[in-house]
Amino acid sequence: MTTDTDAAGVNRAGTGASTGTSTPGSPAGLRQRAGDGRSAPPAGPRLTRRRILGAAAGLAGVVLLVLLPLLNLSLPGVLPGPTYTPGSLQLLAMCMLMAAAALTYHLLLGVAGLLSFGHALYFGAGVYGLAIILQNLDIPLLPAMGLTLLVVIVLAHVVGSISLRVSGIPFAMVTLAFAQAGSVIVGRNPDGTTGGDEGLSLRTENLPDFLVGVVNTRNLYWLALAVLVAVFVVVTWVQSSRAGHAAAAVRENELRVRVLGLQPYLVKLLIFVVSAVLVSIIGMVFLLLQSGAVPRAISADLTITLLVMVVLGGVGSRWGAVIGGVFYTILDQRLTTLANSDAIDTLPDILRIPLSEPLFILGTLFILVVLFLPGGLTGAAERLARRRARSGRTGGRAPGEDRTAASREILEESA
């Protein structure tokens, strides 16, 4: 089984990609026959340059984010204050954690094609598991996190082995049932363990001093940034591995994968467990950032939120999941502030009522993106970049050459 990787980072099963030749009916063969007898320029160097530029831009962005708490930058309407203040660092850290959580959901939906409605179960297991262990056991933070990870691994294997016996909508419903069961257990507060509707406060006696208190928000911000970078690296590695390629092939045609002698069930279970483990680690850092566990951390609403983030950014794109997570979190926070402002209260009812509901505005935005930007924000940016590159390459050519180049571009995009 050979695979191709498109510009958005989605691995797609294909044929004839590793032989170096193209069959007459393949997209590569169509590209070679297009135009005035000249073969299309090879895509290898172009993809390599794109990857190098993308890696350089990502590294520069990480360096900027590392230095951000040391700078006095203001973004009115986006951040509540300068970038060095605890409020802004708290919001930025939340954006990074939600972006990382969206990346883990990208592994399920964008790579393996698994529509799960129960992903919040493992995020909540990380949040509540670490909180309960710290509350009842006198052990340091790192051993407590390791013990929580063991619980999540067992839980993910059990739930995944049952849920993956079915596919499609039945799979989504089974995962939703498990997540709802976890939410009910948290709400019933057995023996006062979970705190019920009020949640569970974080016990800080065994935590390092540099992670406790508002004055250490900067350290929590750097921890959230480290988690985002680590999750991005792991997701990229998994997606580029043989397991990731096999999962992408299963997403496209599971029957063909079975015919080739592979085991789709084991591949999907591996992706399922890796995604659950990663999001549970994010949940533990979320607990440290919020200084407590709340029932929403294990509710189905959180899973729907992650799904919306991935769709907004662009399904199948790692950077799309990151951008969607940051974009949604900032909008959610700032629209809530806007809804409670005096400016909204003075508007007529026909404007005040919808603008005072942040979920209404977010839902409207989601519908508009689905209708008019089917590839999400990253898909729209890529189409715009291709159009600009196409217009730059066609400058100064004859009309016949312009049509030939346009036909070649259409064939390349369709491939």
Coordinates of C-alpha atoms in Angstrom, one line a residue:
M1 CA 0.0 0.0 0.0
T2 CA 1.5 3.3 -1.0
T3 CA 0.4 6.7 0.2
D4 CA 0.4 10.3 -0.9
T5 CA 0.4 13.3 1.4
D6 CA -1.5 16.4 0.2
A7 CA -0.6 20.0 1.1
A8 CA -2.9 20.0 4.1
G9 CA -1.1 17.1 5.7
V10 CA -3.9 14.5 5.0
N11 CA -2.6 11.0 4.1
R12 CA -4.6 9.5 1.3
A13 CA -4.3 6.0 0.0
G14 CA -3.2 5.9 -3.6
T15 CA -1.7 3.7 -6.3
G16 CA 1.3 4.1 -8.5
A17 CA 3.0 6.6 -6.2
S18 CA 6.1 4.6 -5.3
T19 CA 7.1 3.2 -8.7
G20 CA 8.3 6.5 -10.1
T21 CA 6.2 5.9 -13.3
S22 CA 2.6 6.9 -14.1
T23 CA 0.0 4.8 -15.8
P24 CA -2.0 6.3 -18.6
G25 CA -5.2 6.6 -16.6
S26 CA -3.5 7.9 -13.4
P27 CA -3.6 11.6 -12.4
A28 CA 0.2 11.8 -13.0
G29 CA -0.3 10.5 -16.5
L30 CA -3.1 13.0 -17.2
R31 CA -0.8 15.8 -16.0
Q32 CA 2.0 14.6 -18.4
R33 CA -0.4 14.6 -21.3
A34 CA -1.8 18.0 -20.5
G35 CA -0.5 21.1 -22.2
D36 CA 1.6 21.4 -25.3
G37 CA 3.4 18.1 -25.0
R38 CA 5.6 19.2 -22.0
S39 CA 5.3 17.3 -18.8
A40 CA 4.2 19.1 -15.7
P41 CA 7.0 20.3 -13.4
P42 CA 7.8 17.8 -10.6
A43 CA 6.0 18.3 -7.4
G44 CA 8.7 16.9 -5.2
P45 CA 11.0 20.0 -4.9
R46 CA 7.9 22.2 -4.5
L47 CA 6.6 20.1 -1.6
T48 CA 10.0 20.1 0.0
R49 CA 10.3 23.9 -0.2
R50 CA 6.8 24.2 1.2
R51 CA 7.6 21.9 4.1
I52 CA 10.9 23.7 4.9
L53 CA 9.1 27.1 4.9
G54 CA 6.3 25.6 7.0
A55 CA 8.7 24.2 9.5
A56 CA 10.6 27.5 9.7
A57 CA 7.4 29.5 10.1
G58 CA 6.3 27.1 12.9
L59 CA 9.6 27.4 14.7
A60 CA 9.5 31.2 14.5
G61 CA 6.0 31.1 15.8
V62 CA 7.0 29.0 18.8
V63 CA 9.9 31.3 19.6
L64 CA 7.5 34.3 19.5
L65 CA 5.0 32.5 21.8
V66 CA 7.8 31.6 24.2
L67 CA 8.8 35.3 24.5
L68 CA 5.3 36.6 24.6
P69 CA 5.0 36.7 28.4
L70 CA 8.1 38.9 28.5
L71 CA 6.7 41.4 26.0
N72 CA 4.3 44.3 26.5
L73 CA 1.9 43.7 23.6
S74 CA -1.7 44.7 23.5
L75 CA -4.4 43.3 21.2
P76 CA -7.6 45.3 22.0
G77 CA -10.7 43.2 21.5
V78 CA -8.7 40.0 21.5
L79 CA -6.9 39.9 24.8
P80 CA -8.1 41.5 28.1
G81 CA -4.8 43.3 28.6
P82 CA -1.1 43.3 27.8
T83 CA 0.5 39.9 27.1
Y84 CA 2.4 39.8 30.3
T85 CA -0.7 40.1 32.6
P86 CA -2.2 37.0 34.2
G87 CA -5.6 37.4 32.5
S88 CA -4.1 37.4 29.0
L89 CA -1.7 34.6 29.8
Q90 CA -4.7 32.5 31.2
L91 CA -6.6 33.0 28.0
L92 CA -3.7 32.2 25.7
A93 CA -2.9 29.1 27.7
M94 CA -6.5 28.0 27.4
C95 CA -6.3 28.6 23.6
M96 CA -3.2 26.4 23.4
L97 CA -4.8 23.6 25.4
M98 CA -8.0 23.6 23.3
A99 CA -5.9 23.7 20.1
A100 CA -4.0 20.6 21.4
A101 CA -7.3 18.9 22.2
A102 CA -8.6 19.7 18.7
L103 CA -5.4 18.1 17.3
T104 CA -6.2 14.9 19.2
Y105 CA -9.7 14.9 17.7
H106 CA -8.1 15.5 14.3
L107 CA -6.4 12.1 14.8
L108 CA -9.8 10.5 15.1
L109 CA -11.8 12.3 12.5
G110 CA -9.2 13.7 10.0
V111 CA -6.8 10.7 10.0
A112 CA -8.9 7.6 10.8
G113 CA -12.3 9.0 9.8
L114 CA -13.8 8.1 13.2
L115 CA -16.7 10.4 14.2
S116 CA -16.6 10.1 18.0
F117 CA -19.1 11.8 20.3
G118 CA -17.3 10.6 23.5
H119 CA -13.9 12.2 23.2
A120 CA -14.6 14.3 26.3
L121 CA -14.6 11.1 28.4
Y122 CA -10.8 10.9 28.3
F123 CA -10.3 14.6 28.7
G124 CA -12.5 14.4 31.8
A125 CA -10.7 11.2 33.0
G126 CA -7.5 13.2 32.9
V127 CA -9.0 16.1 34.8
Y128 CA -11.0 14.2 37.4
G129 CA -8.5 11.3 37.6
L130 CA -5.6 13.6 38.6
A131 CA -7.8 15.6 40.9
I132 CA -9.1 12.6 42.8
I133 CA -5.6 11.0 43.1
L134 CA -4.1 14.2 44.4
Q135 CA -7.0 14.6 46.8
N136 CA -6.8 11.1 48.3
L137 CA -3.2 10.0 47.9
D138 CA -0.2 11.7 49.3
I139 CA 2.0 11.5 46.3
P140 CA 3.8 14.1 44.1
L141 CA 2.5 15.4 40.8
L142 CA 4.4 13.3 38.3
P143 CA 3.6 9.9 39.9
A144 CA 0.0 11.0 40.2
M145 CA 0.0 11.9 36.5
G146 CA 1.5 8.5 35.6
L147 CA -1.1 6.7 37.6
T148 CA -3.8 8.7 35.9
L149 CA -2.3 7.7 32.5
L150 CA -2.5 4.0 33.4
V151 CA -6.2 4.4 34.2
V152 CA -6.9 6.2 31.0
I153 CA -5.0 3.6 28.9
V154 CA -7.1 0.8 30.4
L155 CA -10.3 2.8 29.9
A156 CA -9.5 3.7 26.3
H157 CA -8.7 0.1 25.5
V158 CA -11.9 -1.2 27.0
V159 CA -14.1 1.5 25.4
G160 CA -12.3 1.3 22.1
S161 CA -12.4 -2.4 21.8
I162 CA -16.2 -2.3 22.3
S163 CA -17.0 0.8 20.2
L164 CA -14.9 -0.2 17.2
R165 CA -16.9 -3.3 16.7
V166 CA -19.3 -1.0 14.8
S167 CA -18.6 1.9 12.5
G168 CA -20.3 5.1 11.3
I169 CA -23.2 6.5 13.2
P170 CA -23.4 3.4 15.5
F171 CA -19.8 4.0 16.5
A172 CA -20.7 7.6 17.3
M173 CA -23.6 6.6 19.4
V174 CA -21.7 3.9 21.4
T175 CA -18.9 6.4 22.3
L176 CA -21.6 8.9 23.3
A177 CA -23.2 6.4 25.6
F178 CA -19.9 5.7 27.3
A179 CA -19.3 9.5 27.7
Q180 CA -22.8 10.0 29.1
A181 CA -22.2 7.2 31.6
G182 CA -19.1 9.0 32.8
S183 CA -20.9 12.3 33.0
V184 CA -23.7 10.6 35.1
I185 CA -21.1 9.1 37.5
V186 CA -19.5 12.5 38.0
G187 CA -22.8 14.2 38.6
R188 CA -24.0 11.7 41.2
N189 CA -20.8 12.2 43.2
P190 CA -20.3 8.7 44.6
D191 CA -19.0 9.0 48.2
G192 CA -18.3 12.6 47.7
T193 CA -15.4 11.7 45.3
T194 CA -16.2 13.9 42.3
G195 CA -17.9 16.9 44.0
G196 CA -21.1 16.6 41.9
D197 CA -22.3 19.7 40.1
E198 CA -19.9 22.0 42.1
G199 CA -16.8 20.2 40.8
L200 CA -13.7 19.3 42.6
S201 CA -11.0 21.7 43.8
L202 CA -7.4 21.1 43.2
R203 CA -5.3 20.1 46.2
T204 CA -2.0 22.0 45.9
E205 CA 0.0 20.5 48.9
N206 CA 1.9 18.1 46.6
L207 CA 2.3 20.4 43.6
P208 CA 5.5 22.3 42.8
D209 CA 5.4 25.9 44.0
F210 CA 6.1 27.3 40.5
L211 CA 2.7 25.9 39.3
V212 CA 0.6 27.3 42.1
G213 CA -1.0 30.8 42.3
V214 CA -1.8 33.6 40.0
V215 CA 1.7 34.9 40.1
N216 CA 2.8 31.7 38.4
T217 CA 0.4 32.0 35.5
R218 CA 3.4 32.6 33.2
N219 CA 4.8 29.1 34.1
L220 CA 1.4 27.5 33.4
Y221 CA 1.4 29.3 30.0
W222 CA 4.8 27.9 29.1
L223 CA 3.6 24.5 30.2
A224 CA 0.5 24.7 28.0
L225 CA 2.7 25.8 25.1
A226 CA 5.0 22.8 25.7
V227 CA 2.0 20.5 25.7
L228 CA 0.7 22.0 22.4
V229 CA 4.1 21.6 20.7
A230 CA 4.5 18.0 22.0
V231 CA 1.0 17.0 20.9
F232 CA 1.6 18.5 17.5
V233 CA 4.9 16.6 17.1
V234 CA 3.3 13.3 18.3
V235 CA 0.3 13.7 16.0
T236 CA 2.6 14.5 13.0
W237 CA 4.7 11.4 13.8
V238 CA 1.6 9.1 14.1
Q239 CA 0.1 10.5 11.0
S240 CA 3.3 10.0 9.0
S241 CA 3.9 6.5 10.3
R242 CA 2.8 3.3 8.8
A243 CA -0.1 3.1 11.2
G244 CA -1.2 6.6 10.2
H245 CA -1.0 5.7 6.5
A246 CA -3.0 2.5 7.2
A247 CA -5.6 4.5 9.1
A248 CA -6.0 6.9 6.3
A249 CA -6.4 4.0 3.9
V250 CA -9.1 2.5 6.2
R251 CA -10.8 5.9 6.1
E252 CA -11.0 5.9 2.3
N253 CA -11.8 2.2 1.7
E254 CA -11.8 -0.3 4.6
L255 CA -12.7 -3.2 2.4
R256 CA -9.7 -2.7 0.2
V257 CA -7.5 -2.7 3.2
R258 CA -8.9 -6.0 4.4
V259 CA -8.3 -7.5 0.9
L260 CA -4.7 -6.4 1.2
G261 CA -4.3 -8.5 4.4
L262 CA -4.2 -5.7 6.9
Q263 CA -6.3 -5.5 10.1
P264 CA -8.3 -2.3 10.2
Y265 CA -9.6 -3.0 13.6
L266 CA -6.2 -2.9 15.3
V267 CA -5.1 0.2 13.3
K268 CA -8.3 2.1 14.4
L269 CA -7.8 0.9 18.0
L270 CA -4.3 2.2 18.1
I271 CA -5.3 5.6 16.8
F272 CA -8.2 5.6 19.3
V273 CA -6.0 4.9 22.3
V274 CA -3.2 7.3 21.3
S275 CA -5.8 10.1 20.8
A276 CA -7.3 9.3 24.2
V277 CA -4.0 9.3 26.0
L278 CA -3.0 12.6 24.5
V279 CA -6.2 14.4 25.4
S280 CA -6.0 13.0 28.9
I281 CA -2.6 14.7 29.3
I282 CA -4.2 17.9 28.1
G283 CA -6.9 17.4 30.7
M284 CA -4.3 17.2 33.5
V285 CA -2.7 20.5 32.5
F286 CA -6.2 22.0 32.2
L287 CA -6.8 21.0 35.8
L288 CA -3.6 22.8 36.9
L289 CA -4.6 25.9 34.8
Q290 CA -8.1 26.0 36.2
S291 CA -7.2 24.9 39.7
G292 CA -10.2 22.6 39.7
A293 CA -12.4 20.1 37.9
V294 CA -15.8 21.0 36.6
P295 CA -18.5 18.7 35.1
R296 CA -18.3 20.3 31.7
A297 CA -14.9 18.7 31.3
I298 CA -16.6 15.3 30.8
S299 CA -19.8 16.4 29.0
A300 CA -20.8 15.8 25.4
D301 CA -20.7 19.6 24.9
L302 CA -16.9 19.5 25.0
T303 CA -16.8 16.8 22.3
I304 CA -19.1 18.9 20.1
T305 CA -16.9 21.9 20.7
L306 CA -13.8 20.0 19.5
L307 CA -15.7 18.8 16.4
V308 CA -16.6 22.4 15.6
M309 CA -13.0 23.5 16.1
V310 CA -11.8 20.9 13.6
V311 CA -14.4 21.8 11.1
L312 CA -13.8 25.5 11.4
G313 CA -10.1 25.1 10.9
G314 CA -10.4 22.4 8.1
V315 CA -10.9 18.7 8.5
G316 CA -7.8 16.8 7.7
S317 CA -5.3 19.6 8.4
R318 CA -3.2 19.7 11.5
W319 CA -2.7 23.4 11.3
G320 CA -6.4 23.7 10.7
A321 CA -7.1 22.0 14.0
V322 CA -4.7 24.4 15.8
I323 CA -6.2 27.5 14.1
G324 CA -9.7 26.3 14.7
G325 CA -9.0 25.7 18.4
V326 CA -7.5 29.1 19.0
F327 CA -10.1 30.9 16.9
Y328 CA -13.0 29.3 18.6
T329 CA -11.6 29.7 22.1
I330 CA -10.9 33.4 21.7
L331 CA -14.4 34.0 20.1
D332 CA -16.1 32.1 22.9
Q333 CA -14.3 34.1 25.6
R334 CA -14.6 37.5 24.0
L335 CA -18.2 37.0 22.8
T336 CA -19.2 36.2 26.4
T337 CA -17.6 39.4 27.6
L338 CA -19.4 41.3 24.8
A339 CA -22.7 39.8 25.6
N340 CA -22.5 41.1 29.2
S341 CA -21.4 44.6 28.2
D342 CA -23.4 47.8 28.5
A343 CA -23.2 48.4 24.7
I344 CA -25.3 45.3 24.0
D345 CA -27.9 46.2 26.7
T346 CA -28.6 49.5 25.0
L347 CA -29.4 47.9 21.6
P348 CA -33.0 47.2 20.4
D349 CA -34.4 43.8 21.3
I350 CA -34.1 42.6 17.7
L351 CA -30.3 43.0 18.0
R352 CA -29.8 42.7 21.8
I353 CA -31.3 39.2 22.1
P354 CA -29.2 37.4 19.5
L355 CA -26.0 39.3 20.3
S356 CA -26.4 38.5 24.0
E357 CA -26.1 34.7 23.2
P358 CA -22.5 33.8 22.3
L359 CA -23.6 30.3 21.2
F360 CA -26.0 31.7 18.7
I361 CA -23.2 33.8 17.1
L362 CA -20.8 30.8 17.1
G363 CA -23.5 28.5 15.6
T364 CA -24.2 31.1 12.9
L365 CA -20.5 31.3 12.1
F366 CA -20.2 27.5 12.0
I367 CA -23.1 27.3 9.5
L368 CA -21.5 30.0 7.3
V369 CA -18.1 28.2 7.3
V370 CA -19.7 24.9 6.4
L371 CA -21.8 26.5 3.5
F372 CA -19.2 28.9 2.0
L373 CA -15.8 27.5 3.2
P374 CA -16.1 23.7 2.9
G375 CA -12.4 23.3 3.6
G376 CA -12.4 25.5 6.7
L377 CA -10.2 28.4 7.3
T378 CA -7.0 26.7 6.1
G379 CA -8.7 25.4 3.0
A380 CA -9.8 28.9 2.0
A381 CA -6.2 30.2 2.6
E382 CA -4.8 27.4 0.4
R383 CA -7.2 28.1 -2.4
L384 CA -6.4 31.8 -2.3
A385 CA -2.6 31.0 -2.3
R386 CA -3.1 28.7 -5.3
R387 CA -5.0 31.3 -7.2
R388 CA -2.3 33.9 -6.6
A389 CA 0.4 31.5 -7.6
R390 CA -1.6 30.6 -10.8
S391 CA -2.1 34.3 -11.7
G392 CA 1.6 34.9 -11.2
R393 CA 2.6 32.0 -13.4
T394 CA 0.2 33.0 -16.2
G395 CA 1.5 36.6 -16.4
G396 CA 2.9 37.5 -19.8
R397 CA 1.8 34.3 -21.6
A398 CA -0.3 33.9 -24.7
P399 CA -4.0 33.2 -24.3
G400 CA -3.5 29.6 -25.5
E401 CA -0.7 29.0 -22.9
D402 CA -2.9 30.5 -20.2
R403 CA -5.7 28.0 -20.9
T404 CA -3.1 25.2 -21.0
A405 CA -1.7 26.2 -17.6
A406 CA -5.1 26.5 -16.2
S407 CA -6.0 23.0 -17.4
R408 CA -2.8 21.7 -15.9
E409 CA -3.6 23.3 -12.5
I410 CA -7.1 21.8 -12.5
L411 CA -5.7 18.4 -13.1
E412 CA -3.1 18.8 -10.4
E413 CA -5.8 20.0 -7.9
S414 CA -8.0 17.1 -8.8
A415 CA -5.2 14.6 -8.3

